[in-house]
Coordinates of C-alpha atoms and ligand atoms in Angstrom, one line a residue:
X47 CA -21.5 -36.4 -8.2
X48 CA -24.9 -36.1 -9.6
X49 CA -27.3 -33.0 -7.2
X50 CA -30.5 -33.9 -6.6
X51 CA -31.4 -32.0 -3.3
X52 CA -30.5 -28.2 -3.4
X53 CA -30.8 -26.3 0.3
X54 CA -31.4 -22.5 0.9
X55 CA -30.3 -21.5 4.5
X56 CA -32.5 -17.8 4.7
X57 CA -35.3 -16.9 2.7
X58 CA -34.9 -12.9 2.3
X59 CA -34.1 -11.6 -0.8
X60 CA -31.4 -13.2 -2.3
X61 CA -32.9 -16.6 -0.3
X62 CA -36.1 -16.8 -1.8
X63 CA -34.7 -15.8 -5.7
X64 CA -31.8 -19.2 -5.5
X65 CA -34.8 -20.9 -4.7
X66 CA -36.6 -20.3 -6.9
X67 CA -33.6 -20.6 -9.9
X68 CA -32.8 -24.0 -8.2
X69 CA -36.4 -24.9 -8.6
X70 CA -36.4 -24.2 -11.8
X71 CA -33.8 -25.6 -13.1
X72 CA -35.8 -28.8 -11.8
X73 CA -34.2 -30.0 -8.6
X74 CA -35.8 -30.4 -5.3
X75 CA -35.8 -27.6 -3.1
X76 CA -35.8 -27.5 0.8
X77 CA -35.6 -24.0 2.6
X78 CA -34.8 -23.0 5.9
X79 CA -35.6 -19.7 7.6
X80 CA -35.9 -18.7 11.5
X81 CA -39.7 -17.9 11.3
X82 CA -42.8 -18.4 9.1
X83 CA -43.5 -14.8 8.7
X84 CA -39.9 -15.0 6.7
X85 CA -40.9 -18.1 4.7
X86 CA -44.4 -17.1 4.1
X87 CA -43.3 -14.1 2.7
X88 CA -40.8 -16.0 0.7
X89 CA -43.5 -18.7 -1.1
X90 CA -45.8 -15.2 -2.0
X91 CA -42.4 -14.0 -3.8
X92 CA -41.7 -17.1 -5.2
X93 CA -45.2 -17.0 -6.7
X94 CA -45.4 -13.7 -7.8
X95 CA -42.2 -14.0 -10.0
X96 CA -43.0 -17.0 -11.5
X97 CA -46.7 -15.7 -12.0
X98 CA -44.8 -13.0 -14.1
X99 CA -42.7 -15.4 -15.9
X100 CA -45.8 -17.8 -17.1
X101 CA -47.9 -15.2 -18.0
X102 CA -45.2 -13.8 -20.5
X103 CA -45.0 -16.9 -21.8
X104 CA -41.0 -17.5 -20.5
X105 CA -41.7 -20.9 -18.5
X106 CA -44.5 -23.2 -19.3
X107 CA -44.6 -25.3 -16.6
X108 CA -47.0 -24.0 -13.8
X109 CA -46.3 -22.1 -10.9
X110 CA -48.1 -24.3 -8.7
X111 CA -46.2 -27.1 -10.4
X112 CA -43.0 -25.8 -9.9
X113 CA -43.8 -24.5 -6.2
X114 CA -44.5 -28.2 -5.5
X115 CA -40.4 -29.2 -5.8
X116 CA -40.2 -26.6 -2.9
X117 CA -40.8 -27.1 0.8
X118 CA -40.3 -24.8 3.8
X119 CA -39.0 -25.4 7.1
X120 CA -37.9 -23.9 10.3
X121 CA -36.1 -26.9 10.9
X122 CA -32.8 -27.8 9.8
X123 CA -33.9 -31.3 9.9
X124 CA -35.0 -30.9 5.9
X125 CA -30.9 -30.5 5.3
X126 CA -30.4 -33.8 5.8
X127 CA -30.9 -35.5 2.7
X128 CA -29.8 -32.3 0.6
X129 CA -26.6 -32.7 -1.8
X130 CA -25.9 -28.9 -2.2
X131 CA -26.7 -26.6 0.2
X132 CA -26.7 -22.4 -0.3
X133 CA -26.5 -20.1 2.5
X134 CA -28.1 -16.9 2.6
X135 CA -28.7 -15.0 5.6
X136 CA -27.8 -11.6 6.7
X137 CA -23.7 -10.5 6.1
X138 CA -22.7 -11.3 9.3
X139 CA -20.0 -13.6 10.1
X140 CA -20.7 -15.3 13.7
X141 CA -24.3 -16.1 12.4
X142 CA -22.4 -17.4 8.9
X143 CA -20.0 -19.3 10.6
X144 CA -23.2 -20.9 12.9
X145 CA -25.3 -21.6 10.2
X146 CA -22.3 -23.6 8.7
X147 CA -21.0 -25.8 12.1
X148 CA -24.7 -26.5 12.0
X149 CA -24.5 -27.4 8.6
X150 CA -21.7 -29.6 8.9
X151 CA -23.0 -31.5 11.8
X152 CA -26.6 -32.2 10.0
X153 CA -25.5 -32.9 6.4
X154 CA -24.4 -35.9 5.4
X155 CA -20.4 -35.9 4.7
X156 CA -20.7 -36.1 0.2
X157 CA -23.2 -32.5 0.6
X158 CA -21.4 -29.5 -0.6
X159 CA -22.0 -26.1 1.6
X160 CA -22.0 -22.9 -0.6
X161 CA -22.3 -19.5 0.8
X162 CA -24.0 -16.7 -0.9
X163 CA -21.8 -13.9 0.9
X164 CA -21.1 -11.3 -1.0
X165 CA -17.7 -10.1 0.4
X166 CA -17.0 -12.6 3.6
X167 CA -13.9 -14.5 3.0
X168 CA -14.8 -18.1 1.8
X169 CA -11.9 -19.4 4.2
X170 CA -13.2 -17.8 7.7
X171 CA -16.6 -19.5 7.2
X172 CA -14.6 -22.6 5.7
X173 CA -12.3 -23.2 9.2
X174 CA -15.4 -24.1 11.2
X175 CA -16.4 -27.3 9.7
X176 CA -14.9 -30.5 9.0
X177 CA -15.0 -30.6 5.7
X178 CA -13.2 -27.1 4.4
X179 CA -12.6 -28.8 0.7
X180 CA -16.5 -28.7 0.2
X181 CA -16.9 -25.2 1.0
X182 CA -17.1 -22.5 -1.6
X183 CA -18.7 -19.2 -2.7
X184 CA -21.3 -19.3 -4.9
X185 CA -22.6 -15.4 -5.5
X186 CA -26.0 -14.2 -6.7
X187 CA -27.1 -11.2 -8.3
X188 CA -30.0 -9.0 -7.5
X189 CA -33.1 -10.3 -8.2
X190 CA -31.4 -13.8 -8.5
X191 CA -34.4 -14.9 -11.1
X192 CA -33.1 -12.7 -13.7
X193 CA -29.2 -11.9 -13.7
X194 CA -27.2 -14.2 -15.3
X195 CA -24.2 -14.0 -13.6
X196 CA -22.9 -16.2 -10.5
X197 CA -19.3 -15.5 -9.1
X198 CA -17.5 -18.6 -8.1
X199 CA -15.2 -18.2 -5.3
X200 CA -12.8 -21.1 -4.0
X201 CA -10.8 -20.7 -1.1
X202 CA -7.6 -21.7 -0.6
X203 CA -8.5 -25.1 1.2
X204 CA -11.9 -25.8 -2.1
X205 CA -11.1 -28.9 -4.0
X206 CA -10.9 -29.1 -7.2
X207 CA -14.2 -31.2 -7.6
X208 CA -15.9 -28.6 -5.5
X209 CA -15.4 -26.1 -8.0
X210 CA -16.0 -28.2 -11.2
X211 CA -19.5 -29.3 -9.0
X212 CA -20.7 -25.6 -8.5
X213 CA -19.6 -24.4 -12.1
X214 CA -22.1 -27.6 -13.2
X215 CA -24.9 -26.4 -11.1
X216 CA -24.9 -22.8 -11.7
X217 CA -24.7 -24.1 -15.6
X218 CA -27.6 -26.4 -14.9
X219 CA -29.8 -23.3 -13.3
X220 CA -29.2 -21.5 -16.5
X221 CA -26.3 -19.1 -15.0
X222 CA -23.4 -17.6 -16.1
X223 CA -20.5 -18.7 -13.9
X224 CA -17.3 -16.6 -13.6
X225 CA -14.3 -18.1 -11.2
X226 CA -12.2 -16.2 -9.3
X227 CA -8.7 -17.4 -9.3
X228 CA -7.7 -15.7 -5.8
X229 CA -10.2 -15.3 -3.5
X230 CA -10.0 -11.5 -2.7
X231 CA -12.4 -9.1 -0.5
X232 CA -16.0 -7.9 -2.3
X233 CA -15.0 -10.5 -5.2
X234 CA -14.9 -8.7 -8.4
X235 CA -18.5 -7.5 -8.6
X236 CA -18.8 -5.7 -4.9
X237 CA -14.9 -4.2 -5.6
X238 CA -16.3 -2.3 -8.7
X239 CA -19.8 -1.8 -7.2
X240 CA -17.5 -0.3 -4.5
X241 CA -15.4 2.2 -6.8
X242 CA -18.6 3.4 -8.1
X243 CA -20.3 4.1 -5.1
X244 CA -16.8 6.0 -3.6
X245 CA -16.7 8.3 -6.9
X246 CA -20.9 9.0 -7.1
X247 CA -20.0 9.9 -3.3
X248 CA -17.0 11.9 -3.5
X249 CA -18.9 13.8 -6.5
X250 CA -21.7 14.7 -4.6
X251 CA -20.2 15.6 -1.6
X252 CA -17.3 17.7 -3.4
X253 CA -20.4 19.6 -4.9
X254 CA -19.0 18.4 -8.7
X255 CA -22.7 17.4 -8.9
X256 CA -26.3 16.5 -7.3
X257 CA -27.4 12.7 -6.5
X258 CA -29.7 12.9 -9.9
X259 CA -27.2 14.2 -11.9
X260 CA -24.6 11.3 -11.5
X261 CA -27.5 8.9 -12.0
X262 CA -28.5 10.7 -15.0
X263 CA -25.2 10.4 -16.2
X264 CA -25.0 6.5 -15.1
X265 CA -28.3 5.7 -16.8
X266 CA -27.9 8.0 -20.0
X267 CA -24.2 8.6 -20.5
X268 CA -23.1 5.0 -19.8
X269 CA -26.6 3.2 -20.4
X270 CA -26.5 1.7 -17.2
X271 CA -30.4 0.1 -16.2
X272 CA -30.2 2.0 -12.6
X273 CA -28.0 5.3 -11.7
X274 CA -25.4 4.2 -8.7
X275 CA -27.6 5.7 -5.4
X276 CA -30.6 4.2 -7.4
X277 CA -28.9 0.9 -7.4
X278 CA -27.6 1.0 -4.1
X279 CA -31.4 2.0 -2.8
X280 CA -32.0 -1.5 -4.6
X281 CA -29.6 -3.4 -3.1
X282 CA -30.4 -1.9 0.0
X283 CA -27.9 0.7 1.9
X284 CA -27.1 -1.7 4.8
X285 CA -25.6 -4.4 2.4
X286 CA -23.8 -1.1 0.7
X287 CA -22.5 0.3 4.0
X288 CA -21.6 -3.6 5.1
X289 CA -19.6 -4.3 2.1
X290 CA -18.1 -1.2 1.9
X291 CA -16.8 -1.6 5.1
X292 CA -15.4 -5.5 5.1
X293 CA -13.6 -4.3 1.9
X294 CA -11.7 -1.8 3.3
X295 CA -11.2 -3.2 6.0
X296 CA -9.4 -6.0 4.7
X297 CA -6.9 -3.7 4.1
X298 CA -7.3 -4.2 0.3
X299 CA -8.6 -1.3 -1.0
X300 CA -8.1 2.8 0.1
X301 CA -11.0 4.6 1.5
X302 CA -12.6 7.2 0.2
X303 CA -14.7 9.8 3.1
X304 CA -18.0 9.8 2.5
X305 CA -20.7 10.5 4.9
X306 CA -24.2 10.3 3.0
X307 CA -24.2 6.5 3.4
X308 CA -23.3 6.5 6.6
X309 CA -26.5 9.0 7.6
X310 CA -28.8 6.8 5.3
X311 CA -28.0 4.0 7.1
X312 CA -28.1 5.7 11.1
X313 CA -31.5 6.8 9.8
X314 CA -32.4 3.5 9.0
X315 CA -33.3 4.9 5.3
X316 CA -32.5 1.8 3.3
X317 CA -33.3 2.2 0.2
X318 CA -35.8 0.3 -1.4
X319 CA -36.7 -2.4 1.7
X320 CA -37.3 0.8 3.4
X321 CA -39.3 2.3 0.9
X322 CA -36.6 5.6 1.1
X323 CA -33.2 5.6 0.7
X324 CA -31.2 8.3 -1.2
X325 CA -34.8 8.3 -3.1
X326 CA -38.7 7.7 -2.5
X327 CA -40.5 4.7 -3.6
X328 CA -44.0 3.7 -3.2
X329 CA -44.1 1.5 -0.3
X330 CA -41.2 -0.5 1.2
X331 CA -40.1 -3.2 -0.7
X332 CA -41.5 -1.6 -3.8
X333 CA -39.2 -0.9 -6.2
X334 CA -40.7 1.7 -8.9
X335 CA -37.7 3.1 -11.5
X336 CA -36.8 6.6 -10.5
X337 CA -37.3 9.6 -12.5
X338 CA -34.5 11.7 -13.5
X339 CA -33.4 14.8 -16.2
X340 CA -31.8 13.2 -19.3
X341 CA -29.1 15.8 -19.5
X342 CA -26.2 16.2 -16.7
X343 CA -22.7 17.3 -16.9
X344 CA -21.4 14.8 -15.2
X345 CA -18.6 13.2 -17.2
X346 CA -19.1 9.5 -17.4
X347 CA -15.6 8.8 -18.0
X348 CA -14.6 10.8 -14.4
X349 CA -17.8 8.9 -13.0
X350 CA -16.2 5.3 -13.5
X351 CA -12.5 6.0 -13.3
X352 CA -11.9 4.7 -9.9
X353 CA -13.9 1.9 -10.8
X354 CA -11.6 1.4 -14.1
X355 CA -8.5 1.8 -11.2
X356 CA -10.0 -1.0 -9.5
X357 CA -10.4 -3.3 -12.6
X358 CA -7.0 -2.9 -13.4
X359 CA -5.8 -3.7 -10.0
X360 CA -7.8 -6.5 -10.3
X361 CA -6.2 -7.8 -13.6
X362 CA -2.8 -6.8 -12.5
X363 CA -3.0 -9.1 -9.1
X364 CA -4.2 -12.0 -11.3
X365 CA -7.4 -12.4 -10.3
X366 CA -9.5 -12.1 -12.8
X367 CA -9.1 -10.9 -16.6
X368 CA -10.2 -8.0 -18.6
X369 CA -12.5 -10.5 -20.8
X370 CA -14.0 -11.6 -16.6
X371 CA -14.3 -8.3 -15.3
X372 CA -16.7 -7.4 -18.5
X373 CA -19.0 -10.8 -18.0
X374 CA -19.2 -9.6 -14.3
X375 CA -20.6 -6.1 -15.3
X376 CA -22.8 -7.4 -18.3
X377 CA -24.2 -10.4 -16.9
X378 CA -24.0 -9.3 -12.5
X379 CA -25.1 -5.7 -13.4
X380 CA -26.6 -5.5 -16.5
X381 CA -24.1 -3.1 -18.6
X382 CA -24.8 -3.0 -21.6
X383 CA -21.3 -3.9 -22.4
X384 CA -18.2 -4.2 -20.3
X385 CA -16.8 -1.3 -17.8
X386 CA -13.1 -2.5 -19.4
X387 CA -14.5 -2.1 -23.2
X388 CA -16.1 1.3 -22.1
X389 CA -12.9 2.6 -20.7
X390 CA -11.4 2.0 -24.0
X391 CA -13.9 3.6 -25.9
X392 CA -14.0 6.6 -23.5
X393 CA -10.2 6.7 -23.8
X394 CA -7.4 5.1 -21.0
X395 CA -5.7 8.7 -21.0
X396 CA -8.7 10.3 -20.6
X397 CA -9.6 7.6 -17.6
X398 CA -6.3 8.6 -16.3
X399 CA -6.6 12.3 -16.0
X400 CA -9.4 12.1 -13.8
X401 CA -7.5 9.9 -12.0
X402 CA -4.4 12.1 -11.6
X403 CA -6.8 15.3 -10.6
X404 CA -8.8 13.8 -8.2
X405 CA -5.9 12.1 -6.5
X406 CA -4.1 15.6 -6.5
X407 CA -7.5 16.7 -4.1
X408 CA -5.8 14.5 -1.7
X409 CA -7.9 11.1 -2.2
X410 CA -5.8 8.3 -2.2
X411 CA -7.7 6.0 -3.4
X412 CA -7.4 7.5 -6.5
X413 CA -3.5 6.9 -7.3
X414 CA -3.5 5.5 -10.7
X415 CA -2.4 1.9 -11.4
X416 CA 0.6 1.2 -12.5
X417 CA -1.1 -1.4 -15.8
X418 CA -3.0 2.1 -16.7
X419 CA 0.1 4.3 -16.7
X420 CA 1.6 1.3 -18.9
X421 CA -1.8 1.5 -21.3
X422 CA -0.7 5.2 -21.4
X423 CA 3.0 4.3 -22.3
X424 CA 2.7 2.0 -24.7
X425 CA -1.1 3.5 -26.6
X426 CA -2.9 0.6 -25.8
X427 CA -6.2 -0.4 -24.2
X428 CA -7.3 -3.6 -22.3
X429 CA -8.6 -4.5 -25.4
X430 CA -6.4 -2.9 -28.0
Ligands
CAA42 N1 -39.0 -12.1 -11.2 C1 -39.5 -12.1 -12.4 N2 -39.5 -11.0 -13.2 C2 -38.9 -9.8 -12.7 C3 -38.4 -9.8 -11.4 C4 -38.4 -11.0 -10.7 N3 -37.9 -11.0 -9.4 N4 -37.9 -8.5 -11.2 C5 -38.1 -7.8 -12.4 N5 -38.8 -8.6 -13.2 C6 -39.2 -8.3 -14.6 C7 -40.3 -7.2 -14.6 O1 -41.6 -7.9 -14.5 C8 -40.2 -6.6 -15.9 O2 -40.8 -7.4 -16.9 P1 -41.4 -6.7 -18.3 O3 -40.3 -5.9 -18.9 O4 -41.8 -7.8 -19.1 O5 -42.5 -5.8 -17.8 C9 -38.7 -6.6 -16.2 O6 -38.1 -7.6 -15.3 C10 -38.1 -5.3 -15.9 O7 -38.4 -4.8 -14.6 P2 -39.1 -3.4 -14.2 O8 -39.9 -2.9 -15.3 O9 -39.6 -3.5 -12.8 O10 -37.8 -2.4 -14.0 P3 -36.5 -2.2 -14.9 O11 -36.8 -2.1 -16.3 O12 -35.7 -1.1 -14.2 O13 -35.7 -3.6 -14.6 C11 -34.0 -4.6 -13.3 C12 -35.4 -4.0 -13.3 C13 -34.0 -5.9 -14.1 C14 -33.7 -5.0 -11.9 C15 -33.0 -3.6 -13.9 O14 -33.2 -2.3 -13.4 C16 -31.6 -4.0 -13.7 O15 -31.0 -4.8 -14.4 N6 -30.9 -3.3 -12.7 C17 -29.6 -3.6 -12.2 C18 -29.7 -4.6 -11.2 C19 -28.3 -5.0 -10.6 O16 -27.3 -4.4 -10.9 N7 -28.3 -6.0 -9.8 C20 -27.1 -6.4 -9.1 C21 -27.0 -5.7 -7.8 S1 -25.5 -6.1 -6.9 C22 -25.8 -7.6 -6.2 O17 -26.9 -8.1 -6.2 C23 -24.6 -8.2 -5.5 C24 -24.4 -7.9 -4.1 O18 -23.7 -8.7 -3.5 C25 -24.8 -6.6 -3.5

């Protein structure tokens, strides 16, 4: 099935970026929002990234040119004629599961329907249209114009030729595609985002350490382009606070108590979109790279061992590999190399102690794996 007409249903921030990608990659773009204030905004981000891209020489086709393939709409009526349509509005189901009956009803019956979420099961937004085997996930990164990496997620009803379609197209936009095998809460990318979060958390609120000490150690210890409250500030808290919650909810994953993000998010301090968060930025939506102390003694190895927990989980329930759960973090996040391959160079045993100490504070959460303790057992790695 050859795509020649990509929709975008919501032009925020992760809206506006797939447009632009699809656009890109050369395909004819229509995008939907409820207001013009929304898709105004949109086309001046559009431009402005592109703008950056031509004048460093990286596309040589001109913005203008390319901002031609895309029109706006607050119609849905532009959907009729698309062949692959992405969702992207706010994380909340009823409107998800709207946009989608409205989707079904206006598209014609060959158009696939993708949704962008970045935890909602793929089957719950599936069960409302007629059409569940066209319906899958299809998960960008932050800013979409520049991270590699999309996560594929089927459900349990996605065809076969659904998934071999959206692998093509994320291929086509010059993406990274990594398929889940199980669809599973958060995906891989928002489980380990997750992990990371809980443990920059518990540390803080323990009094192991201060907010710029765990991102010092994030971004000097481990290399990591943004600490973790930096890169939740750039994500934006809400999104944090929502996928925290629909993860554990789910039932698939232990909480661990933590109250900042909670207060950041009553206070309406979003990060970034805000301009503050758990740090202050210029002006909202202005994302300027926070200062911080090269030195902390925060341990990177205690700083991702829940999130090494998680990735073993992960492996053990069949969902992904070690090899995926790396390409998630490189390619999603922009490691510099994968959290499995770091846990091996910091040492399994060494991941595993802080695992056994901080569960014996009374978290959970923090119970070791049973494929670590075997790594222990035997002296290997996931690697090794
Ligand atoms: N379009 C075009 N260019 C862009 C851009 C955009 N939207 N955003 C940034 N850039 C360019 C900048 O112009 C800059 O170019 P030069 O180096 O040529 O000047 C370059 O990218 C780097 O940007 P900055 O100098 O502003 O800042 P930086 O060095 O800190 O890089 C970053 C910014 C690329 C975002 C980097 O910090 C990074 O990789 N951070 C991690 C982001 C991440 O983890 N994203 C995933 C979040 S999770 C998610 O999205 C999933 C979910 O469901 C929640």
């Amino acid at each position: 099935m050859s795509i020649k007409k990509i929709g975008v249903v919501g032009a925020g921030t992760m809206g506006h970026g797939i447009a632009e990608v699809s656009a890109l990659a050369n395909y004819n773009v229509s995008v939907v929002d409820i207001s013009w204030d929304f898709l105004n905004r949109a086309k001046e981000r559009i431009m402005e990234s592109l703008n950056k891209f031509y004048e460093k020489g990286q596309i040589k086709e001109k913005p203008e040119d390319i901002m031609k393939r895309i029109e706006f709409s607050t119609s849905y009526d532009v959907m009729r004629d698309a062949d692959f349509v992405i969702e992207a509005v706010p994380e909340i189901i009823e409107l998800k599961r709207k946009v989608f009956e409205t989707l079904d009803s206006i598209t014609p019956s060959h158009t696939f329907l993708a949704s962008n979420t970045s935890s909602i099961p793929i089957s719950t937004i599936a069960e409302v249209t007629k059409r569940k085997e066209k319906i899958i996930g299809m998960h960008f990164f932050n800013p979409p114009p520049i991270m590699k990496l999309v996560e594929i997620v089927p459900s349990k009803y996605t065809s076969d030729e659904t998934i071999e379609v959206t692998i093509d197209l994320a291929k086509k936009m010059n993406k990274i595609p990594v398929k889940l095998k199980v669809e599973v809460p958060g995906f891989v990318s928002n489980r380990i985002f997750l992990r990371l979060m809980q443990e920059a958390c518990r540390e803080v609120e323990d009094g192991e350490a201060t907010i710029e000490e765990v991102d010092s150690a994030a971004r000097n210890g481990l290399k990591l382009p943004m600490g973790i409250f930096e890169l939740s500030d750039y994500v934006g808290i809400d999104v944090a606070v929502d996928l925290w919650n629909v993860i554990v909810s789910s039932g698939t994953a232990q909480d661990v108590k933590c109250e900042m993000y909670k207060r950041k998010f009553e206070a309406k301090e979003l990060g970034v979109k805000t301009g503050k968060g758990f740090y202050n930025y210029p002006a909202p939506g202005k994302y300027r790279k926070v200062e911080l102390q090269v030195t902390s003694k925060v341990d990177p190895a205690r700083l991702i061992s829940l999130a090494v927990n998680e990735g073993a989980w992960l492996i053990q329930n069949g969902i992904v590999n070690a090899k995926d759960i790396d390409t998630v973090m490189i390619y999603g996040f922009n490691f510099p190399k994968g959290l499995m391959e770091i846990a091996d160079e910091l040492g399994i045993r060494n991941i595993y102690n802080h695992l056994v100490d901080i569960y014996s504070k009374g978290y959970v959460a923090y119970r070791p794996n049973s494929l670590i303790e075997e790594l222990i057992n035997t002296s290997k790695g996931f690697y090794m």
